[in-house]
mmCIF file of C-alpha atoms in Angstrom:
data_model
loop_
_atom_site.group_PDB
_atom_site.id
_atom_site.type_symbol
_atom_site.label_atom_id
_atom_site.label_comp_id
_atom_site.label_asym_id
_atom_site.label_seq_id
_atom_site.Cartn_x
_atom_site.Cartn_y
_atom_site.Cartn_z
ATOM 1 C CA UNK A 1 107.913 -151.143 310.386
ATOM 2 C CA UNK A 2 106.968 -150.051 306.726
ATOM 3 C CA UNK A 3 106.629 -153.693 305.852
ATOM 4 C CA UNK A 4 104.364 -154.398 308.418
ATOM 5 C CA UNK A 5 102.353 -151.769 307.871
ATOM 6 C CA UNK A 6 102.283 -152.244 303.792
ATOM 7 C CA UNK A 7 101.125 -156.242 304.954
ATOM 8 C CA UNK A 8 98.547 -155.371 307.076
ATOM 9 C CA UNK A 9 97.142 -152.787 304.309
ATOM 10 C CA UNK A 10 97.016 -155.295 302.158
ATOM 11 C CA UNK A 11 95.386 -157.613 304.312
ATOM 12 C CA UNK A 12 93.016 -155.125 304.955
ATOM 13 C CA UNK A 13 92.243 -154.427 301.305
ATOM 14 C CA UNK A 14 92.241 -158.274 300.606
ATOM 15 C CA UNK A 15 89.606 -158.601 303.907
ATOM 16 C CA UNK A 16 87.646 -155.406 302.184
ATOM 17 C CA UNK A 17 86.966 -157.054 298.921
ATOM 18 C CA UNK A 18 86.254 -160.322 300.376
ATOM 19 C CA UNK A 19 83.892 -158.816 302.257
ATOM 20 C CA UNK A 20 82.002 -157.026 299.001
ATOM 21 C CA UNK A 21 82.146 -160.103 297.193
ATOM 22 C CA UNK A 22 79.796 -162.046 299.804
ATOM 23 C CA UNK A 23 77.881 -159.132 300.055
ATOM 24 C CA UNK A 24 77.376 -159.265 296.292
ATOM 25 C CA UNK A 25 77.080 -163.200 296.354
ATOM 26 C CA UNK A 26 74.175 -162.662 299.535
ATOM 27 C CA UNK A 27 72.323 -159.941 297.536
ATOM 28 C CA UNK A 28 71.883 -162.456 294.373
ATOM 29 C CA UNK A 29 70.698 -165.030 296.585
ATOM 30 C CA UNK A 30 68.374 -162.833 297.777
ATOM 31 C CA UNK A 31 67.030 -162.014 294.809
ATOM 32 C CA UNK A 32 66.758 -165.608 293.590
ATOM 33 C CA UNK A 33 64.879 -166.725 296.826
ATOM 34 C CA UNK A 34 62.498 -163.645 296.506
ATOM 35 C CA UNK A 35 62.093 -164.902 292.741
ATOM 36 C CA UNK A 36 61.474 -168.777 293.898
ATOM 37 C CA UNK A 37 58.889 -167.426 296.749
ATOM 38 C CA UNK A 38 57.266 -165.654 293.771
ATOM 39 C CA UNK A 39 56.957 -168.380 291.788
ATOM 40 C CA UNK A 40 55.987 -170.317 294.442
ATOM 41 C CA UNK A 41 53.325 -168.390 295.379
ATOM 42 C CA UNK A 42 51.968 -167.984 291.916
ATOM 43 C CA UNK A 43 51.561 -171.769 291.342
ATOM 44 C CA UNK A 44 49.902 -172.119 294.600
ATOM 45 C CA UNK A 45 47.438 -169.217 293.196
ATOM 46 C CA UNK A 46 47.050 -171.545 290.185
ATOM 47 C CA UNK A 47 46.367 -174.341 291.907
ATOM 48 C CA UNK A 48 44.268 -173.045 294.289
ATOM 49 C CA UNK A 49 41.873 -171.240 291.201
ATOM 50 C CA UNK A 50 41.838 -174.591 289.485
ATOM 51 C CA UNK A 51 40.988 -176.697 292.709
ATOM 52 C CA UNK A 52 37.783 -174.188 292.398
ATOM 53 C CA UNK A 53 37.007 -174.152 289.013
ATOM 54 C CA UNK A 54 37.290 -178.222 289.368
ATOM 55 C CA UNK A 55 34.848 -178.442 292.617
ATOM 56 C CA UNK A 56 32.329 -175.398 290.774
ATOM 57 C CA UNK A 57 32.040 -177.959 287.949
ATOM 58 C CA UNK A 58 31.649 -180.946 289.988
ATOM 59 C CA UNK A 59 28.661 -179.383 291.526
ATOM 60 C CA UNK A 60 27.003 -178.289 288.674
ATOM 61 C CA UNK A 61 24.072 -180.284 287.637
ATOM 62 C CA UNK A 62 25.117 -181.235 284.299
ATOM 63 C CA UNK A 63 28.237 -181.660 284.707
ATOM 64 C CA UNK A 64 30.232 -183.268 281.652
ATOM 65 C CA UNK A 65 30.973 -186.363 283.322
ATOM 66 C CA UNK A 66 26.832 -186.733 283.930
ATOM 67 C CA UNK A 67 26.547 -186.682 280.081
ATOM 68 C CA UNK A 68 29.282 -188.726 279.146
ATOM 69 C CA UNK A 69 28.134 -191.738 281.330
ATOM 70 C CA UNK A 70 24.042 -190.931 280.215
ATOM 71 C CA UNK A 71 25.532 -191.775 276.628
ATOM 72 C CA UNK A 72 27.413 -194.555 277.481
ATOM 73 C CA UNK A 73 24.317 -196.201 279.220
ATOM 74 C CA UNK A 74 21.880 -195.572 276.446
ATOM 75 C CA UNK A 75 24.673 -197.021 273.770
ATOM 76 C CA UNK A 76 24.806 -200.533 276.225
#
């Protein structure tokens, strides 16, 4: 009866520390998805800023690309 109950103890402490290891292991990849979203998010800010800094620039009325191609006509 004492063995039984010394197995199933240790079973139970085995089960209890498997169980805080995938706790720890789900908490880290919680972190590193909240991290990824983050970044994620960021570079979609970034491209999102540049996508209007690109399209205020195209619509201005001397744009760089205007001047480049004046010069290029008055050098032919």
């Amino acid at each position: 009866m004492e063995l039984l109950e010394k197995q199933l103890q240790a079973a139970r402490s085995a089960n209890e520390m498997q169980l805080d290891q995938l706790h720890a292991q789900l908490q880290r990849e919680q972190l590193e998805r909240s991290m990824a979203e983050g970044a994620l998010e960021s570079g979609r800010k970034d491209i999102a800023r540049l996508l209007r800094e690109v399209s205020a620039m195209q619509q201005r009325p001397n744009f760089a690309g205007d001047d480049q191609d004046s010069s290029l006509r008055s050098a032919a």
